[in-house]
Amino acid sequence: MDQIEGTSNASTLTLEPEDDLISTMPENVITHILDRVPILYAIRTSALSRQWRFKWTMLSQLEFDEDFNLYLLRKGIEKDFGAIVTQILFHHIGDITKFSVTLSINVAAEYINDWVMLLSRNRIKDLSFRNSGRLCKFPTHLFACLELEHLELKQCSVSPAPSTFHGFPNLLSLRLDSVVFESCTYEILFSRCSLLEMLALSSRNIDDVKVLEIAKLQNLRVLRLRLLNLDYRAIITSFDVLQRMSLLSKLHELNLDLLNCRVFVKEKERFKTLLPCLKALLLNDMDFSCANLLSLVYALIYASRNARTLKITVGPVVINDEAEDANDIDEVDDVGDAYDMADTDRHKMGPLQLREVTIDHVTCSENEVLLLKSLLSSSPYLKKMKIVALTSRLRGEIIKLFKKLLNHRASPLVEVRIFYKREVVILGGGT
């Protein structure tokens, strides 16, 4: 294994016994300390003395993150990533409870196979594999890691599960991003994890995720996925979406990606509290030019009106940041039919329980303004509203807008923070 700078085969530093308090600590305490420093520094402690030479081999957590990649890159040995990690694993003594790898280069399949094989024998509980290169193959050994509690995979294909595999009995969180299963569907995997509390599916390769299968997870509290992947062939109207969301009434956090989502509204929606336990609603890639999608967003907000946190990220909008004339904002407003909140009979629904609202990439379109006004007027307990402008040229327009909107606020204590790159403007508050 290539020697990591700062290590050596002989002692380079003499520690007096009366000064070396850490060395007198119990082994499990020393390991606990080393687990909380970057792995490069933990390995370098082998240069302190002969007593410390192999302390790092008892680490229970091994994290090869971006800093580790950067170190290898600076040393010109980034191509040896796979071999170095493999050697560290072979030198390791004892259980490995957490193993995290962030790959920025392609690594040979045999290295990944060795890693997972060794981990399956070391009672691994937390496994993260984040790959930003080409799709790599994850071995069958994964299904032998039966003590897993947290699993995250990105950009890989998973070998077929053996017939003896009946799920991960202790799995609490599962994050899958651009993962391909060669012999089963996503549902077969997570439906066999009865203790699952958190499920995140962010792959665009998923054809269809059945809400009924997700609803069977009695302990599920956090769900993140693309709306397009949710019963895609069955969802046509916003009512279809809400009907399926009602099956997930125990959720505490719902994170939906609305990119390229198109739904239809047959008639005026009648809002109900379908997600009474929800504490946080996050909606990404929102297209405010689509009135029907905006209708769905209003419906989701009121279906989860006990939520304390709401975050909406506006979808991609192309704006010429070099324009300086504030009057040019009219170009941004031309986004299609505005959705009128009055159509929702919101006053019959009761107040929202929101405490914090964040809207990212605001462009001041008419539909955005209507939503902001509705949120302010319907949230008597609101404390913070964070607005992130898409471009700094909207600064004056947004400040002027909120000075008017605050006249409609239901909460006298709400504080609005408007962000433009490094500048922050604060409006409202209890003063």
PDB file of C-alpha atoms in Angstrom, residues 26-164:
ATOM      1  CA  PRO A  26      -9.047   2.462  27.491  1.00  0.00           C
ATOM      2  CA  GLU A  27      -8.803   1.173  23.912  1.00  0.00           C
ATOM      3  CA  ASN A  28     -12.498   1.717  23.240  1.00  0.00           C
ATOM      4  CA  VAL A  29     -12.190   5.387  24.269  1.00  0.00           C
ATOM      5  CA  ILE A  30      -9.187   5.911  21.978  1.00  0.00           C
ATOM      6  CA  THR A  31     -11.078   4.280  19.102  1.00  0.00           C
ATOM      7  CA  HIS A  32     -14.068   6.498  19.857  1.00  0.00           C
ATOM      8  CA  ILE A  33     -11.818   9.574  19.564  1.00  0.00           C
ATOM      9  CA  LEU A  34     -10.125   8.419  16.361  1.00  0.00           C
ATOM     10  CA  ASP A  35     -13.507   7.662  14.779  1.00  0.00           C
ATOM     11  CA  ARG A  36     -14.286  11.362  14.980  1.00  0.00           C
ATOM     12  CA  VAL A  37     -11.314  12.678  13.038  1.00  0.00           C
ATOM     13  CA  PRO A  38     -10.725  12.346   9.262  1.00  0.00           C
ATOM     14  CA  ILE A  39      -9.283   8.961   8.382  1.00  0.00           C
ATOM     15  CA  LEU A  40      -6.061  10.520   7.058  1.00  0.00           C
ATOM     16  CA  TYR A  41      -5.318  12.007  10.481  1.00  0.00           C
ATOM     17  CA  ALA A  42      -6.291   8.800  12.244  1.00  0.00           C
ATOM     18  CA  ILE A  43      -3.807   6.804  10.143  1.00  0.00           C
ATOM     19  CA  ARG A  44      -1.069   9.380  10.766  1.00  0.00           C
ATOM     20  CA  THR A  45      -1.225   8.693  14.511  1.00  0.00           C
ATOM     21  CA  SER A  46       0.791   5.553  13.730  1.00  0.00           C
ATOM     22  CA  ALA A  47       3.857   7.842  13.610  1.00  0.00           C
ATOM     23  CA  LEU A  48       3.470   8.966  17.226  1.00  0.00           C
ATOM     24  CA  SER A  49       5.069   5.928  18.868  1.00  0.00           C
ATOM     25  CA  ARG A  50       5.257   2.159  18.708  1.00  0.00           C
ATOM     26  CA  GLN A  51       2.260   2.020  21.052  1.00  0.00           C
ATOM     27  CA  TRP A  52       0.203   4.014  18.536  1.00  0.00           C
ATOM     28  CA  ARG A  53       1.453   2.201  15.453  1.00  0.00           C
ATOM     29  CA  PHE A  54      -1.673   0.070  14.995  1.00  0.00           C
ATOM     30  CA  LYS A  55      -4.306   2.074  16.883  1.00  0.00           C
ATOM     31  CA  TRP A  56      -5.894   3.192  13.600  1.00  0.00           C
ATOM     32  CA  THR A  57      -6.514  -0.436  12.558  1.00  0.00           C
ATOM     33  CA  MET A  58      -9.237  -0.647  15.216  1.00  0.00           C
ATOM     34  CA  LEU A  59     -11.342   2.187  13.803  1.00  0.00           C
ATOM     35  CA  SER A  60     -15.023   1.298  13.755  1.00  0.00           C
ATOM     36  CA  GLN A  61     -15.855   3.977  11.152  1.00  0.00           C
ATOM     37  CA  LEU A  62     -14.059   4.310   7.821  1.00  0.00           C
ATOM     38  CA  GLU A  63     -15.008   7.314   5.684  1.00  0.00           C
ATOM     39  CA  PHE A  64     -13.247   7.925   2.376  1.00  0.00           C
ATOM     40  CA  ASP A  65     -14.760  11.285   1.470  1.00  0.00           C
ATOM     41  CA  GLU A  66     -13.971  14.152  -0.912  1.00  0.00           C
ATOM     42  CA  ASP A  67     -10.996  15.220   1.207  1.00  0.00           C
ATOM     43  CA  PHE A  68      -9.516  11.731   0.885  1.00  0.00           C
ATOM     44  CA  ASN A  69      -9.990  11.905  -2.899  1.00  0.00           C
ATOM     45  CA  LEU A  70      -8.375  15.344  -2.983  1.00  0.00           C
ATOM     46  CA  TYR A  71      -5.381  14.116  -0.971  1.00  0.00           C
ATOM     47  CA  LEU A  72      -4.764  11.265  -3.420  1.00  0.00           C
ATOM     48  CA  LEU A  73      -5.165  13.671  -6.324  1.00  0.00           C
ATOM     49  CA  ARG A  74      -2.559  16.059  -4.894  1.00  0.00           C
ATOM     50  CA  LYS A  75      -0.164  13.146  -4.417  1.00  0.00           C
ATOM     51  CA  GLY A  76      -0.785  11.943  -7.958  1.00  0.00           C
ATOM     52  CA  ILE A  77      -1.988   8.523  -6.781  1.00  0.00           C
ATOM     53  CA  GLU A  78      -5.736   8.908  -7.350  1.00  0.00           C
ATOM     54  CA  LYS A  79      -5.656   5.869  -9.655  1.00  0.00           C
ATOM     55  CA  ASP A  80      -4.612   3.786  -6.636  1.00  0.00           C
ATOM     56  CA  PHE A  81      -7.821   4.629  -4.745  1.00  0.00           C
ATOM     57  CA  GLY A  82      -9.177   1.081  -4.988  1.00  0.00           C
ATOM     58  CA  ALA A  83      -5.921  -0.576  -3.912  1.00  0.00           C
ATOM     59  CA  ILE A  84      -5.384   1.809  -0.975  1.00  0.00           C
ATOM     60  CA  VAL A  85      -8.897   1.321   0.418  1.00  0.00           C
ATOM     61  CA  THR A  86      -8.566  -2.446   0.001  1.00  0.00           C
ATOM     62  CA  GLN A  87      -5.273  -2.510   1.902  1.00  0.00           C
ATOM     63  CA  ILE A  88      -6.738  -0.436   4.721  1.00  0.00           C
ATOM     64  CA  LEU A  89      -9.601  -2.920   5.011  1.00  0.00           C
ATOM     65  CA  PHE A  90      -7.246  -5.910   5.007  1.00  0.00           C
ATOM     66  CA  HIS A  91      -5.185  -4.333   7.821  1.00  0.00           C
ATOM     67  CA  HIS A  92      -8.286  -3.546   9.872  1.00  0.00           C
ATOM     68  CA  ILE A  93      -8.951  -5.345  13.158  1.00  0.00           C
ATOM     69  CA  GLY A  94     -12.419  -5.765  14.667  1.00  0.00           C
ATOM     70  CA  ASP A  95     -15.882  -4.674  13.621  1.00  0.00           C
ATOM     71  CA  ILE A  96     -16.599  -1.910  11.100  1.00  0.00           C
ATOM     72  CA  THR A  97     -19.910  -0.278  11.948  1.00  0.00           C
ATOM     73  CA  LYS A  98     -19.739   2.477   9.311  1.00  0.00           C
ATOM     74  CA  PHE A  99     -18.163   2.473   5.850  1.00  0.00           C
ATOM     75  CA  SER A 100     -18.556   5.420   3.495  1.00  0.00           C
ATOM     76  CA  VAL A 101     -16.980   5.852   0.062  1.00  0.00           C
ATOM     77  CA  THR A 102     -17.251   8.793  -2.335  1.00  0.00           C
ATOM     78  CA  LEU A 103     -15.870   7.865  -5.757  1.00  0.00           C
ATOM     79  CA  SER A 104     -14.774  10.524  -8.220  1.00  0.00           C
ATOM     80  CA  ILE A 105     -12.910   8.077 -10.482  1.00  0.00           C
ATOM     81  CA  ASN A 106     -13.708   4.663 -11.921  1.00  0.00           C
ATOM     82  CA  VAL A 107     -12.639   1.769  -9.687  1.00  0.00           C
ATOM     83  CA  ALA A 108     -12.212  -1.831 -10.839  1.00  0.00           C
ATOM     84  CA  ALA A 109     -15.102  -4.144  -9.957  1.00  0.00           C
ATOM     85  CA  GLU A 110     -12.824  -6.566  -8.080  1.00  0.00           C
ATOM     86  CA  TYR A 111     -11.949  -3.876  -5.540  1.00  0.00           C
ATOM     87  CA  ILE A 112     -15.613  -3.121  -4.846  1.00  0.00           C
ATOM     88  CA  ASN A 113     -16.277  -6.843  -4.569  1.00  0.00           C
ATOM     89  CA  ASP A 114     -13.472  -7.171  -1.971  1.00  0.00           C
ATOM     90  CA  TRP A 115     -14.775  -4.200   0.032  1.00  0.00           C
ATOM     91  CA  VAL A 116     -18.317  -5.500   0.316  1.00  0.00           C
ATOM     92  CA  MET A 117     -17.155  -9.057   1.005  1.00  0.00           C
ATOM     93  CA  LEU A 118     -14.977  -7.878   3.909  1.00  0.00           C
ATOM     94  CA  LEU A 119     -17.711  -5.601   5.241  1.00  0.00           C
ATOM     95  CA  SER A 120     -20.250  -8.428   5.212  1.00  0.00           C
ATOM     96  CA  ARG A 121     -17.967 -10.247   7.676  1.00  0.00           C
ATOM     97  CA  ASN A 122     -17.508  -7.224   9.935  1.00  0.00           C
ATOM     98  CA  ARG A 123     -21.066  -6.555  11.137  1.00  0.00           C
ATOM     99  CA  ILE A 124     -21.439  -3.412   9.038  1.00  0.00           C
ATOM    100  CA  LYS A 125     -24.377  -1.236  10.115  1.00  0.00           C
ATOM    101  CA  ASP A 126     -24.003   1.912   8.004  1.00  0.00           C
ATOM    102  CA  LEU A 127     -22.944   1.592   4.342  1.00  0.00           C
ATOM    103  CA  SER A 128     -22.702   4.535   1.902  1.00  0.00           C
ATOM    104  CA  PHE A 129     -21.441   4.186  -1.650  1.00  0.00           C
ATOM    105  CA  ARG A 130     -21.581   7.385  -3.730  1.00  0.00           C
ATOM    106  CA  ASN A 131     -20.287   7.042  -7.249  1.00  0.00           C
ATOM    107  CA  SER A 132     -20.053   9.934  -9.713  1.00  0.00           C
ATOM    108  CA  GLY A 133     -18.340   7.946 -12.483  1.00  0.00           C
ATOM    109  CA  ARG A 134     -19.748   5.353 -14.827  1.00  0.00           C
ATOM    110  CA  LEU A 135     -22.251   2.817 -13.555  1.00  0.00           C
ATOM    111  CA  CYS A 136     -20.408   0.224 -11.482  1.00  0.00           C
ATOM    112  CA  LYS A 137     -21.523  -3.205 -10.318  1.00  0.00           C
ATOM    113  CA  PHE A 138     -22.293  -3.914  -6.683  1.00  0.00           C
ATOM    114  CA  PRO A 139     -21.743  -7.574  -5.680  1.00  0.00           C
ATOM    115  CA  THR A 140     -24.156 -10.095  -4.195  1.00  0.00           C
ATOM    116  CA  HIS A 141     -22.248  -9.839  -0.907  1.00  0.00           C
ATOM    117  CA  LEU A 142     -24.441  -6.806  -0.186  1.00  0.00           C
ATOM    118  CA  PHE A 143     -27.313  -9.134   0.694  1.00  0.00           C
ATOM    119  CA  ALA A 144     -25.152 -10.817   3.345  1.00  0.00           C
ATOM    120  CA  CYS A 145     -24.901  -7.556   5.330  1.00  0.00           C
ATOM    121  CA  LEU A 146     -27.940  -8.414   7.417  1.00  0.00           C
ATOM    122  CA  GLU A 147     -27.092  -6.073  10.301  1.00  0.00           C
ATOM    123  CA  LEU A 148     -27.371  -2.993   8.085  1.00  0.00           C
ATOM    124  CA  GLU A 149     -29.304  -0.100   9.601  1.00  0.00           C
ATOM    125  CA  HIS A 150     -28.494   2.557   6.980  1.00  0.00           C
ATOM    126  CA  LEU A 151     -27.842   1.964   3.280  1.00  0.00           C
ATOM    127  CA  GLU A 152     -27.076   4.544   0.593  1.00  0.00           C
ATOM    128  CA  LEU A 153     -26.183   3.650  -2.994  1.00  0.00           C
ATOM    129  CA  LYS A 154     -25.593   5.961  -5.943  1.00  0.00           C
ATOM    130  CA  GLN A 155     -24.847   5.222  -9.590  1.00  0.00           C
ATOM    131  CA  CYS A 156     -24.473   1.446  -9.503  1.00  0.00           C
ATOM    132  CA  SER A 157     -26.137  -1.794 -10.570  1.00  0.00           C
ATOM    133  CA  VAL A 158     -26.808  -4.432  -7.938  1.00  0.00           C
ATOM    134  CA  SER A 159     -26.225  -8.118  -8.640  1.00  0.00           C
ATOM    135  CA  PRO A 160     -29.156 -10.526  -8.250  1.00  0.00           C
ATOM    136  CA  ALA A 161     -30.132 -11.339  -4.673  1.00  0.00           C
ATOM    137  CA  PRO A 162     -29.814 -14.971  -3.600  1.00  0.00           C
ATOM    138  CA  SER A 163     -33.013 -16.949  -3.095  1.00  0.00           C
ATOM    139  CA  THR A 164     -32.258 -17.083   0.630  1.00  0.00           C
TER     140      THR A 164
END
